[in-house]
Short mmCIF file of C-alpha atoms and ligand atoms in Angstrom, two decimals:
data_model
loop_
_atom_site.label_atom_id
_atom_site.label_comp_id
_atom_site.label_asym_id
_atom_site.label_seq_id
_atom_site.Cartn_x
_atom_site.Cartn_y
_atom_site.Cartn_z
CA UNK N 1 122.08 84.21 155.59
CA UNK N 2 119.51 85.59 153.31
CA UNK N 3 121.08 83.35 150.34
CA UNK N 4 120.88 80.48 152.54
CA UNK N 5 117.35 81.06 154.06
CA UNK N 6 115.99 81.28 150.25
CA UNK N 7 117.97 78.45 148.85
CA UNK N 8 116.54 76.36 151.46
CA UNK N 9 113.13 77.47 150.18
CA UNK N 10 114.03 76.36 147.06
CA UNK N 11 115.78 72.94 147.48
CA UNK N 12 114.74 72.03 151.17
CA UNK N 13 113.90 68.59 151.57
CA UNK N 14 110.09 69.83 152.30
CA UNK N 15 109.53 70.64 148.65
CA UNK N 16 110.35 69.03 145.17
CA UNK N 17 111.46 71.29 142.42
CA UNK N 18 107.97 70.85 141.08
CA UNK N 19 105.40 71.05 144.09
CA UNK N 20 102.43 72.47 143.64
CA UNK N 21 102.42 76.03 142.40
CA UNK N 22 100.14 77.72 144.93
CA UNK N 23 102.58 76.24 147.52
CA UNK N 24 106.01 77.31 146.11
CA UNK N 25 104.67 80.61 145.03
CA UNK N 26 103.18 81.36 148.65
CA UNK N 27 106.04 80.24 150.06
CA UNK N 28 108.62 82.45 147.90
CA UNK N 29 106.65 85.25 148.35
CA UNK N 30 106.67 85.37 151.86
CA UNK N 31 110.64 85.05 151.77
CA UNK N 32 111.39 87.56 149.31
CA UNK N 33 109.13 89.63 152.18
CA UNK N 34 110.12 88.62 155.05
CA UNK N 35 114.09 88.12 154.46
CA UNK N 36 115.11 91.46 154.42
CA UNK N 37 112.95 92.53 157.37
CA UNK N 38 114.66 95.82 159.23
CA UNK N 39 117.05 96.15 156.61
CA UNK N 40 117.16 99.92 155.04
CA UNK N 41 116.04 99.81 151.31
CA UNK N 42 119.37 101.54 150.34
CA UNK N 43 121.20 99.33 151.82
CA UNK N 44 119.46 96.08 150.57
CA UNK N 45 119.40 97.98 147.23
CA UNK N 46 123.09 96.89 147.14
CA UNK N 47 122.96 93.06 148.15
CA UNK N 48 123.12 91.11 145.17
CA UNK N 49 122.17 87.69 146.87
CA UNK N 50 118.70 89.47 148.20
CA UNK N 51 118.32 90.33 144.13
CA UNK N 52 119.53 87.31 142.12
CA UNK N 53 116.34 85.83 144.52
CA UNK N 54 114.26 87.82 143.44
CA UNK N 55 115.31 87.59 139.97
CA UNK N 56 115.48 83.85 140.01
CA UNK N 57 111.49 84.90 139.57
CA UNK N 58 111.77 85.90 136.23
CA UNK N 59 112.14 83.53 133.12
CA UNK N 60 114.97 85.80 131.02
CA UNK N 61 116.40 85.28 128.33
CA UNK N 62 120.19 83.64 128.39
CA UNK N 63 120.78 84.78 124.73
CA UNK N 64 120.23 88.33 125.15
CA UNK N 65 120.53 90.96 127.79
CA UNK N 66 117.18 92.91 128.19
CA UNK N 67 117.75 96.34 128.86
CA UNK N 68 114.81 97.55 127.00
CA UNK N 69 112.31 96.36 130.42
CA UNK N 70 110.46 100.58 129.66
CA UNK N 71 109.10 99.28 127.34
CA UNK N 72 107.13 96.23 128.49
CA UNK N 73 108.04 94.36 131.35
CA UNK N 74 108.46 90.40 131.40
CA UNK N 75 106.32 88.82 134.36
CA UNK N 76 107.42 86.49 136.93
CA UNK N 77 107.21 82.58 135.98
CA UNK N 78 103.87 82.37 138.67
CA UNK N 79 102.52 85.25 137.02
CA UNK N 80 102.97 83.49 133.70
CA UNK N 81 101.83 80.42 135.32
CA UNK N 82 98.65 81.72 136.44
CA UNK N 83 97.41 83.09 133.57
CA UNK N 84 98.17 79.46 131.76
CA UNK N 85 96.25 77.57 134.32
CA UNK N 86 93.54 79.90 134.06
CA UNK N 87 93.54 79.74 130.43
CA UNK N 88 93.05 76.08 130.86
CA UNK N 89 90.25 76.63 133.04
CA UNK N 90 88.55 78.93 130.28
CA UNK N 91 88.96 76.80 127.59
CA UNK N 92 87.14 73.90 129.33
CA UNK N 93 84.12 75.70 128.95
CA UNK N 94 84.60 79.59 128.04
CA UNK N 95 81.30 81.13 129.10
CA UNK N 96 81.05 78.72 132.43
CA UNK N 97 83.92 79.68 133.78
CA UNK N 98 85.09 83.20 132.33
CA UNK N 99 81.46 85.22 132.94
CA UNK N 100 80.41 82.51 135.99
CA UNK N 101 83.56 81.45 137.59
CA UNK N 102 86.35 83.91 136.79
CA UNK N 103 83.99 87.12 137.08
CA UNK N 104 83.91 86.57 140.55
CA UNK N 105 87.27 87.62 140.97
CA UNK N 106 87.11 91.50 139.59
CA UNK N 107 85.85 92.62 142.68
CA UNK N 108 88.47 91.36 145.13
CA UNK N 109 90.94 92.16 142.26
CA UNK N 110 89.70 95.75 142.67
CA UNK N 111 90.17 95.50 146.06
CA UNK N 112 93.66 94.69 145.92
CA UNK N 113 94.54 97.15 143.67
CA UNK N 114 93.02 100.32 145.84
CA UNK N 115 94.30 98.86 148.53
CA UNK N 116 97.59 99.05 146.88
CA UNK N 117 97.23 102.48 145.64
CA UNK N 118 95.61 103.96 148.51
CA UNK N 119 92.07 104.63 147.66
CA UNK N 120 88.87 103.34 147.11
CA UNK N 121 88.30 100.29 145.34
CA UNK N 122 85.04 102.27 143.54
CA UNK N 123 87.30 104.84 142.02
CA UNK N 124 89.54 101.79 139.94
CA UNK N 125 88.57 100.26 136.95
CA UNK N 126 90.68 97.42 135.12
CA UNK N 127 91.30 97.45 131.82
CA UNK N 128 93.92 96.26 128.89
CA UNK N 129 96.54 99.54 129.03
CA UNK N 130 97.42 102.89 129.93
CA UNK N 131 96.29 104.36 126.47
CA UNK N 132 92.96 102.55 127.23
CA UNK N 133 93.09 104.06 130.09
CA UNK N 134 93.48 107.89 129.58
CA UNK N 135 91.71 107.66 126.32
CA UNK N 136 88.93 107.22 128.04
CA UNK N 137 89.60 110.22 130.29
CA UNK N 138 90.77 112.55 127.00
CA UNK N 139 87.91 111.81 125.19
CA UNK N 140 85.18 111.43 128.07
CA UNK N 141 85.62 114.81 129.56
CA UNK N 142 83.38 117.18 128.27
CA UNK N 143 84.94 119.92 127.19
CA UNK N 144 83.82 123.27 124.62
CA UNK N 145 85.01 124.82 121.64
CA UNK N 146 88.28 126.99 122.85
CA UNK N 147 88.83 125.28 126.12
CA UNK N 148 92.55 124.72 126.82
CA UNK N 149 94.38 121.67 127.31
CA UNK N 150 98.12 122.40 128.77
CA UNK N 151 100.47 119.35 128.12
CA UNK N 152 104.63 119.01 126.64
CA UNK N 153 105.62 117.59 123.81
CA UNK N 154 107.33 114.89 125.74
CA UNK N 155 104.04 113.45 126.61
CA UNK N 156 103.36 109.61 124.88
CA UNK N 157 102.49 110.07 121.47
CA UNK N 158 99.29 108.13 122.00
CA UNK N 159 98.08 110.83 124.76
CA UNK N 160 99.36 114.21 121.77
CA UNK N 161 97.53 112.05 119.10
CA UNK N 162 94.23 111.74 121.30
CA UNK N 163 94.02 115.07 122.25
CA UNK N 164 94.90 116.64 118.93
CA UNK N 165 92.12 114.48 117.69
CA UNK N 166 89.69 116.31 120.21
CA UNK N 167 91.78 119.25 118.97
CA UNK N 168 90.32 118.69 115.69
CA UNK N 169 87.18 117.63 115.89
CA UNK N 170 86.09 119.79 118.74
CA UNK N 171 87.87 122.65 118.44
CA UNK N 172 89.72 122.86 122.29
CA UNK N 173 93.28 124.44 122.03
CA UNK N 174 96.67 122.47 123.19
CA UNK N 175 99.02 124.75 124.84
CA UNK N 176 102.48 123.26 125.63
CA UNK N 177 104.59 123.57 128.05
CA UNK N 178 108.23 124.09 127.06
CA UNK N 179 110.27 121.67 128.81
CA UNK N 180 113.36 120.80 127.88
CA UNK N 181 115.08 117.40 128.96
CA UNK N 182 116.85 116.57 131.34
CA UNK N 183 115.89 119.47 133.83
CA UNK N 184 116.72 119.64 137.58
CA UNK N 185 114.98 122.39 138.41
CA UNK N 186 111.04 121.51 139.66
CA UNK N 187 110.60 125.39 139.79
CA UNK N 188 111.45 125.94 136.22
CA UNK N 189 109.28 122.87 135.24
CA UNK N 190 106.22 123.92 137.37
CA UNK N 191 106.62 127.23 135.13
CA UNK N 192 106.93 125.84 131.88
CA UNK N 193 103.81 124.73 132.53
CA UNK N 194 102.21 127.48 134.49
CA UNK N 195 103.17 130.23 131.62
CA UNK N 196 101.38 128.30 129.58
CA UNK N 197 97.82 128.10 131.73
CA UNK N 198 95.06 130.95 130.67
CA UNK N 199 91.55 131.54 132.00
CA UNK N 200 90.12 129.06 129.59
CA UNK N 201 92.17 126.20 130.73
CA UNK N 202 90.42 123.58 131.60
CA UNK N 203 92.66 120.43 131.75
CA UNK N 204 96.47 119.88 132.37
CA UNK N 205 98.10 116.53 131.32
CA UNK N 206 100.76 115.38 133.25
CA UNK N 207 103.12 112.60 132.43
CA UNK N 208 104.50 111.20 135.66
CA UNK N 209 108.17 109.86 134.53
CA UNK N 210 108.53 110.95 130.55
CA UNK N 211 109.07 107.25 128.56
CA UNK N 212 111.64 108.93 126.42
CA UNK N 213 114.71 109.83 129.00
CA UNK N 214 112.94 109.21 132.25
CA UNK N 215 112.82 112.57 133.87
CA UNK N 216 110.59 112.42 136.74
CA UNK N 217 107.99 115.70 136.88
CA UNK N 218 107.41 117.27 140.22
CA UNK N 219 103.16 115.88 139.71
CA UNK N 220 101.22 117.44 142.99
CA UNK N 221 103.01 120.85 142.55
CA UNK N 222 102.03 121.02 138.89
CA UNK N 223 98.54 119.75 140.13
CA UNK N 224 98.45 122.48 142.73
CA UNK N 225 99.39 124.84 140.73
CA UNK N 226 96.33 124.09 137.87
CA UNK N 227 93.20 123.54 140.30
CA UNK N 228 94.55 127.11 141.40
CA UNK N 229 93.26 127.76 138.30
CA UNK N 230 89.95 125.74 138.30
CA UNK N 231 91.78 123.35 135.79
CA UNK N 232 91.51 119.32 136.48
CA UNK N 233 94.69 117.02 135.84
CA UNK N 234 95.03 114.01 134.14
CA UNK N 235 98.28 111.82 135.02
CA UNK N 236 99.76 109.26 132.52
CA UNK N 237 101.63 107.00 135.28
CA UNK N 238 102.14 104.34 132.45
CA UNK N 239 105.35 104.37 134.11
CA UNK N 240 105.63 105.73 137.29
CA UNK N 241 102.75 103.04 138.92
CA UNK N 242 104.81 100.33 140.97
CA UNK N 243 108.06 101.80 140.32
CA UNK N 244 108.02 105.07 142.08
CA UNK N 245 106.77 104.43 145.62
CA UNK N 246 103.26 106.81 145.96
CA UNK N 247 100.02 106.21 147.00
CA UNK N 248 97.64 107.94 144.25
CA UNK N 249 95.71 110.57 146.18
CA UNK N 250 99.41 111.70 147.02
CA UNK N 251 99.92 113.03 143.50
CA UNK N 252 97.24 115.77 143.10
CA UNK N 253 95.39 114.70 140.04
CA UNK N 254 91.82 114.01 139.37
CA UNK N 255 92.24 111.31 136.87
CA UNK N 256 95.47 108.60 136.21
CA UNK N 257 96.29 105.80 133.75
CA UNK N 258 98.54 103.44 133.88
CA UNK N 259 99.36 100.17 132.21
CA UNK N 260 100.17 97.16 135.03
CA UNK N 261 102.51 95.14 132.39
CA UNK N 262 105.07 97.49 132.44
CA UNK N 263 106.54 98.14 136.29
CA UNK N 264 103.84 96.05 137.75
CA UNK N 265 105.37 93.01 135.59
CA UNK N 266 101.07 91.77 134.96
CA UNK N 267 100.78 89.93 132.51
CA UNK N 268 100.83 91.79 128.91
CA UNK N 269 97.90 93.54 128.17
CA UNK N 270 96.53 94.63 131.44
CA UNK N 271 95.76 98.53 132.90
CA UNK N 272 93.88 100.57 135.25
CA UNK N 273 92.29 103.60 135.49
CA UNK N 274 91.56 105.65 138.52
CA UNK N 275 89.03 108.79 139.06
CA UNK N 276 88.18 110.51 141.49
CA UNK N 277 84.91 109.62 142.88
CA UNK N 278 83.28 112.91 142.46
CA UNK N 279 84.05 113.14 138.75
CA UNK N 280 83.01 109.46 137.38
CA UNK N 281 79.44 110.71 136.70
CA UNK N 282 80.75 113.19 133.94
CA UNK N 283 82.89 111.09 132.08
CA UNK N 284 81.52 109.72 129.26
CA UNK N 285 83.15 106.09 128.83
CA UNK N 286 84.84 105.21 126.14
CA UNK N 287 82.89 102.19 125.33
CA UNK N 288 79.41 102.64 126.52
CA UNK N 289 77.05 100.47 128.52
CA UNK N 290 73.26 101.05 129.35
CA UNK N 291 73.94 104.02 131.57
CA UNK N 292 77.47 106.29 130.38
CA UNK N 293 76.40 109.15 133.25
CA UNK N 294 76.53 106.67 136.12
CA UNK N 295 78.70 107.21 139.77
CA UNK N 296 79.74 103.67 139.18
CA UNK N 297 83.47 103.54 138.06
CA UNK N 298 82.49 100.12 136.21
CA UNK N 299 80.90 101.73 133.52
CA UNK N 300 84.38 101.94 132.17
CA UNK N 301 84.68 98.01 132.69
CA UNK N 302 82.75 97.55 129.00
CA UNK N 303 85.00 96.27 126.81
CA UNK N 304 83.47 93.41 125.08
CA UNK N 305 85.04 90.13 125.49
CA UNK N 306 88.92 90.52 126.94
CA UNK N 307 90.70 88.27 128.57
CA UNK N 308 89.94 86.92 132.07
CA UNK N 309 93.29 85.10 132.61
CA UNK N 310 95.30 88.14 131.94
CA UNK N 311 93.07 89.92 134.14
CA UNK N 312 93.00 87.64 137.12
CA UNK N 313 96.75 86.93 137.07
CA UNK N 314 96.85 90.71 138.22
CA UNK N 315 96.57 89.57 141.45
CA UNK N 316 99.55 87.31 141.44
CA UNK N 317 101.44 90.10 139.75
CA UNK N 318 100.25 92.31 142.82
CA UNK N 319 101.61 89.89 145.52
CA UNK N 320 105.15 90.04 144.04
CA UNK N 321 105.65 93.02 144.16
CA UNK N 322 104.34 93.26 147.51
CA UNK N 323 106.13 90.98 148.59
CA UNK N 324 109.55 92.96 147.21
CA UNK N 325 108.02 96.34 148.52
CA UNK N 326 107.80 99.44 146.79
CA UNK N 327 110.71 101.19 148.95
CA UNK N 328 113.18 98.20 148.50
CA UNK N 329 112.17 97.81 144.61
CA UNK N 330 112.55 101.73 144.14
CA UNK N 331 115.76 101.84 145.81
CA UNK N 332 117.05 99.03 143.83
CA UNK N 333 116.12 100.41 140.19
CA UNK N 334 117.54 103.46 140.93
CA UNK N 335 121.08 101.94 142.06
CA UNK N 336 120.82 100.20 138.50
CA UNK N 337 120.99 103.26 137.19
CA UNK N 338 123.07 104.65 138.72
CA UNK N 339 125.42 102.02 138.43
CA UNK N 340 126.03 101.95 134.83
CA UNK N 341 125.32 106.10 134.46
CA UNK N 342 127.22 107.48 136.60
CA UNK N 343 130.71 106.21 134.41
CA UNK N 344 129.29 106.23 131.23
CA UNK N 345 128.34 109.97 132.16
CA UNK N 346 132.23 110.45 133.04
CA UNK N 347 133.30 109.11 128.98
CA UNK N 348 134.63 112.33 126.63
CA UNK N 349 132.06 110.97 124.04
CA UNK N 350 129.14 110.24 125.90
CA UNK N 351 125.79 112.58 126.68
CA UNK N 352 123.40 111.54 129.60
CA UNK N 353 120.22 112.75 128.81
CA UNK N 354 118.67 112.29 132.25
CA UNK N 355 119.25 113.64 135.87
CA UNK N 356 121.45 111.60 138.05
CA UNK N 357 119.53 113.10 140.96
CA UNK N 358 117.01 110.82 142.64
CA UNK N 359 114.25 113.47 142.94
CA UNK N 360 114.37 113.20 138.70
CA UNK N 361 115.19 110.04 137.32
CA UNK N 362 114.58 106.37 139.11
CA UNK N 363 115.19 103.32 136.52
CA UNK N 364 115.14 104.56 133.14
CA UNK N 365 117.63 106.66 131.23
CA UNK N 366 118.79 107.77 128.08
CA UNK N 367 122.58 108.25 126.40
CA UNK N 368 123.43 109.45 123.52
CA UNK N 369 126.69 109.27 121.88
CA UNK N 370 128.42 111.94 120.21
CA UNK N 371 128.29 111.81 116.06
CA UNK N 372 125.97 108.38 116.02
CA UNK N 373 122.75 107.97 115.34
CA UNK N 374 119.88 106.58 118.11
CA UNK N 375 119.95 103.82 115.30
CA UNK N 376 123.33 103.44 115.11
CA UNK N 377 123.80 102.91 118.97
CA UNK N 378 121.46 100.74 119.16
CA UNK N 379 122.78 98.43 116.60
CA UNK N 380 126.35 98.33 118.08
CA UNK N 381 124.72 97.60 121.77
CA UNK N 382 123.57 94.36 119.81
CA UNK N 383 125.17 93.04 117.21
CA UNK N 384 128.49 93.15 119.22
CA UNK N 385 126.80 92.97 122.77
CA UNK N 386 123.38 91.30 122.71
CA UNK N 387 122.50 94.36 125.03
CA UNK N 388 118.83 95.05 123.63
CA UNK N 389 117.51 98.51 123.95
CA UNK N 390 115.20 101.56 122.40
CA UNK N 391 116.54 103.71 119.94
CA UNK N 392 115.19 107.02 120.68
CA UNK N 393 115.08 110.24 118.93
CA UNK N 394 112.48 112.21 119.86
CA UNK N 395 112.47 115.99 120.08
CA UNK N 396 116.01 116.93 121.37
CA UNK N 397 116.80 113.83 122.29
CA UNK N 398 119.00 110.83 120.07
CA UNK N 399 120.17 107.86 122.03
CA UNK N 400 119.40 104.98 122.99
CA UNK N 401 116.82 104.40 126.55
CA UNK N 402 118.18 102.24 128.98
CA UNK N 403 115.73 100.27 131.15
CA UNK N 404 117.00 97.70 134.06
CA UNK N 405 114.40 95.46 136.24
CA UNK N 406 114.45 93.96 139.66
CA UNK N 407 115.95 90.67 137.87
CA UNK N 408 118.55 92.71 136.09
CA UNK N 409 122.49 91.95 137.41
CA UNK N 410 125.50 93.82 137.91
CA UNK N 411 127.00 91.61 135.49
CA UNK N 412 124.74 92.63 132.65
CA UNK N 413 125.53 96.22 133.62
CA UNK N 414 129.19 95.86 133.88
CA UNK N 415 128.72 94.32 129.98
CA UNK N 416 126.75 97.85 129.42
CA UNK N 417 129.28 99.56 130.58
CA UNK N 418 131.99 97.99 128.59
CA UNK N 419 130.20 98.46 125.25
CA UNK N 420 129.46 102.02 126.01
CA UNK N 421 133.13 102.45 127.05
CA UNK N 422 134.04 101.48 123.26
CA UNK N 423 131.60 104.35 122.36
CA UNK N 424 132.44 107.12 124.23
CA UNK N 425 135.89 106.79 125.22
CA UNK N 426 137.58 109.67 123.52
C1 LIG C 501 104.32 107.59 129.28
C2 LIG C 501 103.50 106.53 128.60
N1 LIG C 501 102.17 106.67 128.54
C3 LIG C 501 101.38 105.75 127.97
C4 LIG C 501 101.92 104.63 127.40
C5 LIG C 501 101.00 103.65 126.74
O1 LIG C 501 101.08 102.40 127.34
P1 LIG C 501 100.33 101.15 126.67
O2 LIG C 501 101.04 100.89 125.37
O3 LIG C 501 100.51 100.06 127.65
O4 LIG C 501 98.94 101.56 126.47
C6 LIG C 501 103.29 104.43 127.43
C7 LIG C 501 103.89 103.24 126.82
O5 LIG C 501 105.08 103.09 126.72
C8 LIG C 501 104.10 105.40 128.06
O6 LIG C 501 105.43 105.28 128.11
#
């Protein structure tokens, strides 16, 4: 029915293949919404004619099977589409219609995106990436020579380097937590990071879902447990933001980054940055305009000349994934995962480094094999497969990440699971 109904979108005697985009965008959107009305995300998680329409979205490559999606994620053809024909548009006369014309848009952009997120559009401000992002947080805040900063050393390497820089120059401490991956015990990770707070803490940095395995940190009890302590939190949700389904005020923190071309599937080089309204005033941005202690959260909007059609094709990224619903799409990643993990997990030679447990992993995981390299795996996936993924050693971990999208199939996966079955059968 479902197949049907959407096919019909597609072919129906009502549209060419080519109509006009608006129309054949607006029109797909509301049937990847409205199709599966009433039925329960797990249940549409598992019906692969709901999926391959959504995925019929996505422009992917038929040479290779992308299974690295962690680490960027492709965008939808209208996406793509949107941020050519505004392109065009700029390049007819830049300053016309990027500062006069396209401008216009940021606000109802900003709109969106609260609206999306759950708070107030004058606690967002866009921007280019999640290291934009929370650099502007780690190096706004004012903080004093021996104030603490609690983090892990599975945080991004962009977040350690920033605040070891601040580490450096200003003298604050980094205390960090000793987690150790996977874990599925939110206790023992709230304490890893709570042995670690002291009186002169002052900030604790929280990734949402670590990049390197995917282990999903229990945020607002963390949170809870450091403004017990008069400490503020900072959230990197480079990769929890429109794959986990929150609302931001849900998690705890007082600040969060995230990029929006990784699950939001925006256009490549776009990110946001929330605050809490209270706090804007104290953080200095990270590019300054004429007034760096103002309550206005677009202050942090100063970025010299960017990119207005990556920017405004936000929006169209937005809608999709609307449309899909942040349940449904949840539910779906996580079945991915679970799909190909939960045999590979069962093979003599192969280690699972993350949690098959839904309160600790969603999308992304990583597998190492027993006497080979992160390299090494990697390698094999592709030269023999055409499976691309990350090679990851990082700390404790050596493997290779794993990363489906919406638009991935169970026919790629059953391919995954083949090649990893010549790895770690015994
Ligand atoms: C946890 C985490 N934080 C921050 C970033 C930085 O994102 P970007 O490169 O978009 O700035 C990444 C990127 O992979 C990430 O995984």
């Amino acid at each position: 029915m479902i197949r049907r109904n959407f096919l019909g979108v597609l072919t129906g005697s009502s549209l060419s293949l080519h109509p006009g985009l608006k129309l054949l965008s607006d029109e797909y959107l509301s049937e990847i919404a409205r199709l599966p009305a009433g039925v329960h995300p797990a249940v549409l998680a598992t019906d692969e004619d709901y999926w391959a329409q959504v995925g019929q979205a996505y422009t992917t490559s038929p040479q290779i099977i992308n299974l690295n999606n962690g680490g960027v994620s492709p965008s939808p053809q209208i996406v793509q589409d949107a941020v050519e024909r505004y392109n065009r548009y700029a390049n007819e006369a830049p300053t016309y219609y990027m500062w006069r014309i396209m401008d216009q848009g940021r606000e109802p952009l900003r709109e969106n995106l609260a609206t999306y997120a759950g708070c107030s559009a004058e606690e967002i401000a866009i921007n280019r990436n999640a290291t934009e992002a929370l650099d502007t947080i780690i190096m706004g805040l004012p903080l004093e020579k021996g104030d603490e900063v609690v983090m892990t050393r599975y945080d991004y390497p962009n977040m350690l380097h920033a605040w070891r820089q601040r580490e450096l120059r200003d003298g604050i401490k980094i205390r960090y937590a000793a987690l150790e991956l996977p874990v599925e015990n939110e206790e023992q990770i709230v304490q890893s990071f709570t042995a670690q707070m002291t009186s002169r803490t002052r900030v604790v940095h929280i990734t949402h879902i670590i990049n390197w395995n995917g282990q999903i940190l229990p945020v607002r009890k963390i949170a809870e447990e450091a403004h017990k302590r008069g400490a503020e939190v900072v959230i990197d949700a480079a990769h929890s933001f429109a794959h986990l389904d929150y609302k931001i005020p849900d998690l705890g923190g007082d600040y969060l980054g995230t990029s929006l071309h990784k699950w939001l599937s925006a256009p490549i080089g776009s990110g946001m940055l929330w605050i809490k309204r209270e706090k804007i005033s104290k953080i200095f941005p990270l590019i300054p305009n004429d007034s760096p202690r103002s309550e206005n959260i677009r202050k942090f909007e100063n970025l010299g000349t960017r990119s207005f059609p990556i920017e405004q094709a936000i929006g169209v990224a937005l809608k999709f994934q609307e449309a899909i619903g942040n349940q449904r799409k949840e539910a779906r990643l996580r079945y991915l995962k679970n799909y190909w993990a939960e045999e590979a997990a069962k093979l003599p030679k192969i280690k699972l480094n993350t949690s098959l447990d839904h309160r600790y992993s969603c999308a992304l995981a990583h597998v190492g094999v027993e006497g080979k390299e992160a390299s090494e795996i990697e390698s094999f996936l592709f030269s023999k497969y055409k499976i691309h993924t990350s090679p990851i050693k990082w700390e404790a971990l050596n493997g290779v990440r794993i990363t489906p999208h919406v638009y991935t199939t169970l026919k790629d996966l059953d391919r995954l699971k083949e090649a990893l079955y010549q790895l770690g059968r015994g």
